[in-house]
Amino acid sequence: MTDTLDIALPKGRLGEKVAALLGSAGLESDIGEDSRKLVFESADGSARFFWVKPADVPIYVERGAADIGVAGRDILVEQDADVYELLDLGLGKCRMCVAGYPGATERAGTLRVATKFPNIATRHFRSRGRTIDIIKLNGSIELAPILGLADVIVDIVETGTTLRENNLVVLEEVLPISARLIANKASFRFKHERVEKVAAALAGIIN
Ligand code: PRP
């Protein structure tokens, strides 16, 4: 069992893409065929995959419940995860942005900022010497400025459709984002060959 490589995948479209990449890299499985099952074994029995809520992947990897995993840079930076980042998978590309109505950051005084990413938002505005009041939300962040709950939001922009359809605009770019292959620090040492092999196979497919 200890020789098995445990891989935490973010449940959803990104995780399915990565599972397909891992299949091409030699770790085929029937992952995705049973929608409620959470643990899958590779056909050769050398690896196990777990479907994990995307924001929880760094926790599984940091604590060694998984040897490696895939997480967005947004989540890694927000949680300041103590893991090794092995590879930029170039998937799930988007941007963390400050957004709101045009000119919203120009108002004087404390800026009310709605976000799912309080640490990233705090760091960004601190670097600009701006005093803010964080309003932590869990989704539909764009509603906050519309309803006057916040002056601006710090959120992910992918296609820009959500902002456009709600008459909001990007005001500042905070961070470019993409999915990263991460490793538990002890696993990277003790399962080095296997971890490197998966990373190299994925890198080969991506490039
Ligand atoms: C994300 C993000 C934006 C939207 C950006 O929300 O928080 O709302 O996608 O994508 P776009 O630029 O392509 O429109 P998600 O769909 O994860 O739902 P949420 O509102 O529950 O966070």
Short mmCIF file of N, CA and C in Angstrom, two decimals, residues 58-177:
data_model
loop_
_atom_site.label_atom_id
_atom_site.label_comp_id
_atom_site.label_asym_id
_atom_site.label_seq_id
_atom_site.Cartn_x
_atom_site.Cartn_y
_atom_site.Cartn_z
N PRO A 58 -4.79 21.29 -1.61
CA PRO A 58 -3.53 21.56 -0.90
C PRO A 58 -3.49 20.97 0.51
N ILE A 59 -4.63 20.88 1.17
CA ILE A 59 -4.67 20.33 2.54
C ILE A 59 -4.32 18.84 2.51
N TYR A 60 -4.92 18.10 1.57
CA TYR A 60 -4.63 16.66 1.44
C TYR A 60 -3.15 16.44 1.16
N VAL A 61 -2.60 17.28 0.27
CA VAL A 61 -1.20 17.09 -0.14
C VAL A 61 -0.25 17.56 0.98
N GLU A 62 -0.53 18.70 1.56
CA GLU A 62 0.35 19.22 2.62
C GLU A 62 0.44 18.25 3.79
N ARG A 63 -0.68 17.61 4.13
CA ARG A 63 -0.70 16.71 5.29
C ARG A 63 -0.35 15.27 4.93
N GLY A 64 -0.06 15.02 3.66
CA GLY A 64 0.42 13.70 3.26
C GLY A 64 -0.68 12.66 3.04
N ALA A 65 -1.96 13.08 3.04
CA ALA A 65 -3.03 12.15 2.72
C ALA A 65 -2.97 11.81 1.23
N ALA A 66 -2.39 12.70 0.45
CA ALA A 66 -2.09 12.44 -0.96
C ALA A 66 -0.62 12.80 -1.19
N ASP A 67 0.03 12.06 -2.08
CA ASP A 67 1.43 12.35 -2.39
C ASP A 67 1.56 13.55 -3.31
N ILE A 68 0.69 13.57 -4.32
CA ILE A 68 0.69 14.69 -5.26
C ILE A 68 -0.76 15.11 -5.52
N GLY A 69 -0.93 16.24 -6.18
CA GLY A 69 -2.27 16.72 -6.47
C GLY A 69 -2.22 17.85 -7.48
N VAL A 70 -3.40 18.30 -7.84
CA VAL A 70 -3.49 19.40 -8.80
C VAL A 70 -4.37 20.49 -8.18
N ALA A 71 -3.80 21.71 -8.13
CA ALA A 71 -4.55 22.82 -7.54
C ALA A 71 -4.28 24.10 -8.32
N GLY A 72 -5.26 24.98 -8.33
CA GLY A 72 -5.11 26.28 -8.98
C GLY A 72 -4.16 27.15 -8.15
N ARG A 73 -3.43 28.03 -8.86
CA ARG A 73 -2.50 28.92 -8.17
C ARG A 73 -3.24 29.86 -7.21
N ASP A 74 -4.49 30.18 -7.54
CA ASP A 74 -5.29 31.03 -6.65
C ASP A 74 -5.41 30.40 -5.26
N ILE A 75 -5.70 29.09 -5.25
CA ILE A 75 -5.90 28.38 -3.99
C ILE A 75 -4.57 28.22 -3.25
N LEU A 76 -3.50 27.93 -4.01
CA LEU A 76 -2.19 27.74 -3.39
C LEU A 76 -1.70 29.03 -2.73
N VAL A 77 -1.87 30.15 -3.43
CA VAL A 77 -1.42 31.43 -2.89
C VAL A 77 -2.30 31.85 -1.71
N GLU A 78 -3.61 31.67 -1.85
CA GLU A 78 -4.53 32.06 -0.76
C GLU A 78 -4.22 31.29 0.52
N GLN A 79 -3.96 29.98 0.37
CA GLN A 79 -3.75 29.14 1.56
C GLN A 79 -2.28 29.10 1.99
N ASP A 80 -1.39 29.69 1.19
CA ASP A 80 0.04 29.65 1.47
C ASP A 80 0.47 28.22 1.78
N ALA A 81 0.07 27.30 0.90
CA ALA A 81 0.27 25.87 1.13
C ALA A 81 1.75 25.49 1.18
N ASP A 82 2.10 24.67 2.16
CA ASP A 82 3.49 24.24 2.35
C ASP A 82 3.71 22.94 1.55
N VAL A 83 3.80 23.10 0.24
CA VAL A 83 3.97 21.96 -0.68
C VAL A 83 5.00 22.36 -1.74
N TYR A 84 5.50 21.40 -2.48
CA TYR A 84 6.35 21.73 -3.62
C TYR A 84 5.47 21.90 -4.84
N GLU A 85 5.78 22.93 -5.62
CA GLU A 85 5.07 23.14 -6.88
C GLU A 85 5.96 22.58 -7.98
N LEU A 86 5.49 21.52 -8.67
CA LEU A 86 6.37 20.81 -9.61
C LEU A 86 6.22 21.27 -11.05
N LEU A 87 5.01 21.67 -11.41
CA LEU A 87 4.75 21.89 -12.84
C LEU A 87 3.55 22.80 -13.04
N ASP A 88 3.70 23.73 -13.99
CA ASP A 88 2.55 24.53 -14.42
C ASP A 88 1.87 23.74 -15.53
N LEU A 89 0.66 23.27 -15.26
CA LEU A 89 -0.03 22.42 -16.25
C LEU A 89 -0.62 23.22 -17.40
N GLY A 90 -0.64 24.53 -17.26
CA GLY A 90 -1.15 25.39 -18.34
C GLY A 90 -2.65 25.23 -18.56
N LEU A 91 -3.33 24.58 -17.61
CA LEU A 91 -4.79 24.40 -17.71
C LEU A 91 -5.47 25.38 -16.76
N GLY A 92 -6.78 25.59 -16.98
CA GLY A 92 -7.54 26.44 -16.08
C GLY A 92 -6.98 27.84 -15.99
N LYS A 93 -6.53 28.36 -17.13
CA LYS A 93 -5.91 29.69 -17.10
C LYS A 93 -6.97 30.78 -16.89
N CYS A 94 -6.69 31.67 -15.95
CA CYS A 94 -7.56 32.82 -15.71
C CYS A 94 -6.76 33.86 -14.94
N ARG A 95 -7.42 34.92 -14.50
CA ARG A 95 -6.73 36.00 -13.80
C ARG A 95 -7.48 36.34 -12.52
N MET A 96 -6.74 36.65 -11.46
CA MET A 96 -7.35 37.20 -10.26
C MET A 96 -7.34 38.71 -10.45
N CYS A 97 -8.50 39.32 -10.32
CA CYS A 97 -8.60 40.76 -10.61
C CYS A 97 -9.38 41.50 -9.54
N VAL A 98 -9.11 42.79 -9.46
CA VAL A 98 -10.01 43.69 -8.74
C VAL A 98 -11.02 44.15 -9.79
N ALA A 99 -12.30 44.06 -9.47
CA ALA A 99 -13.32 44.47 -10.44
C ALA A 99 -14.41 45.26 -9.72
N GLY A 100 -15.16 45.98 -10.51
CA GLY A 100 -16.25 46.78 -9.95
C GLY A 100 -16.79 47.71 -11.02
N TYR A 101 -17.55 48.72 -10.59
CA TYR A 101 -18.00 49.72 -11.55
C TYR A 101 -16.80 50.62 -11.90
N PRO A 102 -16.75 51.17 -13.11
CA PRO A 102 -15.62 52.02 -13.50
C PRO A 102 -15.36 53.10 -12.44
N GLY A 103 -14.08 53.26 -12.08
CA GLY A 103 -13.69 54.30 -11.12
C GLY A 103 -13.92 53.94 -9.66
N ALA A 104 -14.36 52.73 -9.40
CA ALA A 104 -14.73 52.36 -8.02
C ALA A 104 -13.58 52.42 -7.02
N THR A 105 -12.33 52.24 -7.50
CA THR A 105 -11.21 52.28 -6.55
C THR A 105 -10.77 53.71 -6.25
N GLU A 106 -11.32 54.67 -6.99
CA GLU A 106 -10.85 56.06 -6.84
C GLU A 106 -11.46 56.77 -5.64
N ARG A 107 -12.48 56.17 -5.04
CA ARG A 107 -13.10 56.83 -3.89
C ARG A 107 -12.13 56.86 -2.71
N ALA A 108 -12.20 57.92 -1.91
CA ALA A 108 -11.30 58.09 -0.76
C ALA A 108 -11.74 57.20 0.39
N GLY A 109 -10.81 56.96 1.30
CA GLY A 109 -11.14 56.22 2.53
C GLY A 109 -11.08 54.72 2.36
N THR A 110 -11.63 54.04 3.32
CA THR A 110 -11.59 52.58 3.33
C THR A 110 -12.44 52.00 2.21
N LEU A 111 -11.83 51.02 1.50
CA LEU A 111 -12.52 50.39 0.38
C LEU A 111 -13.13 49.07 0.86
N ARG A 112 -14.40 48.88 0.61
CA ARG A 112 -15.05 47.61 1.00
C ARG A 112 -14.84 46.60 -0.13
N VAL A 113 -14.20 45.47 0.21
CA VAL A 113 -13.79 44.49 -0.81
C VAL A 113 -14.46 43.14 -0.54
N ALA A 114 -15.30 42.71 -1.46
CA ALA A 114 -15.93 41.39 -1.32
C ALA A 114 -15.09 40.36 -2.07
N THR A 115 -14.87 39.22 -1.45
CA THR A 115 -14.01 38.21 -2.08
C THR A 115 -14.11 36.85 -1.41
N LYS A 116 -13.72 35.83 -2.19
CA LYS A 116 -13.54 34.48 -1.65
C LYS A 116 -12.09 34.32 -1.21
N PHE A 117 -11.25 35.32 -1.55
CA PHE A 117 -9.79 35.21 -1.35
C PHE A 117 -9.28 36.35 -0.46
N PRO A 118 -9.62 36.33 0.84
CA PRO A 118 -9.25 37.44 1.73
C PRO A 118 -7.75 37.68 1.84
N ASN A 119 -6.94 36.62 1.83
CA ASN A 119 -5.49 36.82 1.99
C ASN A 119 -4.88 37.49 0.76
N ILE A 120 -5.28 37.02 -0.42
CA ILE A 120 -4.78 37.62 -1.66
C ILE A 120 -5.22 39.08 -1.75
N ALA A 121 -6.47 39.33 -1.41
CA ALA A 121 -7.00 40.71 -1.49
C ALA A 121 -6.28 41.62 -0.50
N THR A 122 -6.09 41.14 0.72
CA THR A 122 -5.43 41.95 1.75
C THR A 122 -4.01 42.30 1.31
N ARG A 123 -3.28 41.29 0.81
CA ARG A 123 -1.89 41.52 0.38
C ARG A 123 -1.85 42.53 -0.78
N HIS A 124 -2.77 42.37 -1.73
CA HIS A 124 -2.77 43.25 -2.90
C HIS A 124 -2.97 44.71 -2.49
N PHE A 125 -3.98 44.96 -1.66
CA PHE A 125 -4.27 46.35 -1.31
C PHE A 125 -3.25 46.91 -0.34
N ARG A 126 -2.65 46.04 0.51
CA ARG A 126 -1.60 46.50 1.42
C ARG A 126 -0.41 47.00 0.60
N SER A 127 -0.08 46.27 -0.48
CA SER A 127 1.06 46.67 -1.32
C SER A 127 0.78 48.01 -2.00
N ARG A 128 -0.47 48.39 -2.08
CA ARG A 128 -0.83 49.69 -2.65
C ARG A 128 -1.08 50.73 -1.56
N GLY A 129 -0.86 50.35 -0.32
CA GLY A 129 -1.05 51.28 0.80
C GLY A 129 -2.50 51.67 1.01
N ARG A 130 -3.40 50.77 0.63
CA ARG A 130 -4.82 51.09 0.70
C ARG A 130 -5.50 50.39 1.88
N THR A 131 -6.28 51.12 2.64
CA THR A 131 -7.02 50.52 3.76
C THR A 131 -8.30 49.89 3.23
N ILE A 132 -8.53 48.63 3.62
CA ILE A 132 -9.73 47.95 3.11
C ILE A 132 -10.51 47.27 4.23
N ASP A 133 -11.74 46.99 3.92
CA ASP A 133 -12.60 46.22 4.81
C ASP A 133 -13.01 44.98 4.01
N ILE A 134 -12.55 43.81 4.44
CA ILE A 134 -12.83 42.58 3.69
C ILE A 134 -14.23 42.04 4.03
N ILE A 135 -14.97 41.73 2.99
CA ILE A 135 -16.26 41.07 3.17
C ILE A 135 -16.14 39.70 2.53
N LYS A 136 -16.01 38.66 3.36
CA LYS A 136 -15.76 37.31 2.85
C LYS A 136 -17.08 36.69 2.37
N LEU A 137 -17.11 36.34 1.07
CA LEU A 137 -18.28 35.67 0.51
C LEU A 137 -17.85 34.31 -0.05
N ASN A 138 -18.81 33.48 -0.41
CA ASN A 138 -18.49 32.13 -0.88
C ASN A 138 -18.84 31.89 -2.34
N GLY A 139 -19.44 32.86 -2.99
CA GLY A 139 -19.79 32.70 -4.40
C GLY A 139 -20.62 33.87 -4.87
N SER A 140 -20.92 33.90 -6.17
CA SER A 140 -21.67 35.01 -6.78
C SER A 140 -21.15 36.36 -6.29
N ILE A 141 -19.83 36.49 -6.27
CA ILE A 141 -19.18 37.68 -5.70
C ILE A 141 -19.63 38.95 -6.41
N GLU A 142 -19.92 38.82 -7.73
CA GLU A 142 -20.28 39.99 -8.54
C GLU A 142 -21.52 40.70 -8.02
N LEU A 143 -22.33 40.00 -7.23
CA LEU A 143 -23.54 40.63 -6.68
C LEU A 143 -23.21 41.75 -5.70
N ALA A 144 -22.06 41.64 -5.02
CA ALA A 144 -21.74 42.57 -3.92
C ALA A 144 -21.74 44.04 -4.34
N PRO A 145 -21.01 44.42 -5.43
CA PRO A 145 -21.07 45.83 -5.83
C PRO A 145 -22.43 46.23 -6.38
N ILE A 146 -23.10 45.29 -7.03
CA ILE A 146 -24.42 45.60 -7.61
C ILE A 146 -25.41 45.99 -6.51
N LEU A 147 -25.34 45.28 -5.38
CA LEU A 147 -26.27 45.54 -4.29
C LEU A 147 -25.74 46.54 -3.28
N GLY A 148 -24.51 47.07 -3.53
CA GLY A 148 -23.95 48.07 -2.62
C GLY A 148 -23.36 47.46 -1.36
N LEU A 149 -23.17 46.13 -1.37
CA LEU A 149 -22.55 45.47 -0.21
C LEU A 149 -21.06 45.78 -0.16
N ALA A 150 -20.44 45.96 -1.34
CA ALA A 150 -19.01 46.26 -1.41
C ALA A 150 -18.75 47.27 -2.51
N ASP A 151 -17.57 47.95 -2.43
CA ASP A 151 -17.18 48.89 -3.49
C ASP A 151 -16.59 48.13 -4.67
N VAL A 152 -15.77 47.13 -4.36
CA VAL A 152 -15.12 46.33 -5.41
C VAL A 152 -15.10 44.87 -4.99
N ILE A 153 -14.72 44.01 -5.95
CA ILE A 153 -14.53 42.60 -5.63
C ILE A 153 -13.10 42.21 -6.02
N VAL A 154 -12.59 41.17 -5.39
CA VAL A 154 -11.36 40.53 -5.87
C VAL A 154 -11.80 39.11 -6.22
N ASP A 155 -11.74 38.79 -7.52
CA ASP A 155 -12.30 37.51 -7.94
C ASP A 155 -11.61 37.02 -9.22
N ILE A 156 -11.95 35.81 -9.58
CA ILE A 156 -11.38 35.20 -10.78
C ILE A 156 -12.14 35.68 -12.02
N VAL A 157 -11.38 36.05 -13.04
CA VAL A 157 -11.97 36.41 -14.33
C VAL A 157 -11.41 35.43 -15.35
N GLU A 158 -12.32 34.72 -16.01
CA GLU A 158 -11.84 33.78 -17.03
C GLU A 158 -12.16 34.35 -18.41
N THR A 159 -13.41 34.25 -18.83
CA THR A 159 -13.79 34.81 -20.13
C THR A 159 -14.19 36.29 -20.02
N GLY A 160 -14.52 36.73 -18.81
CA GLY A 160 -14.98 38.11 -18.61
C GLY A 160 -16.49 38.26 -18.78
N THR A 161 -17.15 37.16 -19.10
CA THR A 161 -18.60 37.21 -19.37
C THR A 161 -19.40 37.65 -18.14
N THR A 162 -19.07 37.08 -16.98
CA THR A 162 -19.84 37.41 -15.77
C THR A 162 -19.75 38.90 -15.48
N LEU A 163 -18.54 39.47 -15.59
CA LEU A 163 -18.40 40.91 -15.35
C LEU A 163 -19.22 41.70 -16.37
N ARG A 164 -19.03 41.36 -17.65
CA ARG A 164 -19.70 42.09 -18.73
C ARG A 164 -21.22 42.08 -18.56
N GLU A 165 -21.75 40.90 -18.26
CA GLU A 165 -23.21 40.78 -18.17
C GLU A 165 -23.77 41.49 -16.95
N ASN A 166 -22.88 41.90 -16.05
CA ASN A 166 -23.33 42.63 -14.86
C ASN A 166 -22.79 44.06 -14.83
N ASN A 167 -22.35 44.54 -16.01
CA ASN A 167 -21.87 45.93 -16.17
C ASN A 167 -20.69 46.28 -15.27
N LEU A 168 -19.88 45.29 -14.95
CA LEU A 168 -18.69 45.54 -14.13
C LEU A 168 -17.45 45.44 -15.02
N VAL A 169 -16.34 46.04 -14.57
CA VAL A 169 -15.11 46.00 -15.36
C VAL A 169 -13.91 45.61 -14.49
N VAL A 170 -12.87 45.12 -15.16
CA VAL A 170 -11.61 44.85 -14.45
C VAL A 170 -10.96 46.19 -14.13
N LEU A 171 -10.59 46.39 -12.87
CA LEU A 171 -9.96 47.64 -12.45
C LEU A 171 -8.46 47.47 -12.23
N GLU A 172 -8.05 46.31 -11.73
CA GLU A 172 -6.62 46.01 -11.51
C GLU A 172 -6.40 44.52 -11.68
N GLU A 173 -5.24 44.17 -12.24
CA GLU A 173 -4.87 42.76 -12.33
C GLU A 173 -4.09 42.41 -11.06
N VAL A 174 -4.39 41.27 -10.47
CA VAL A 174 -3.71 40.90 -9.22
C VAL A 174 -2.73 39.74 -9.45
N LEU A 175 -3.17 38.72 -10.19
CA LEU A 175 -2.37 37.49 -10.28
C LEU A 175 -2.81 36.65 -11.48
N PRO A 176 -1.85 36.22 -12.33
CA PRO A 176 -2.23 35.26 -13.36
C PRO A 176 -2.36 33.87 -12.71
N ILE A 177 -3.33 33.09 -13.17
CA ILE A 177 -3.62 31.80 -12.53
C ILE A 177 -3.62 30.66 -13.54
#
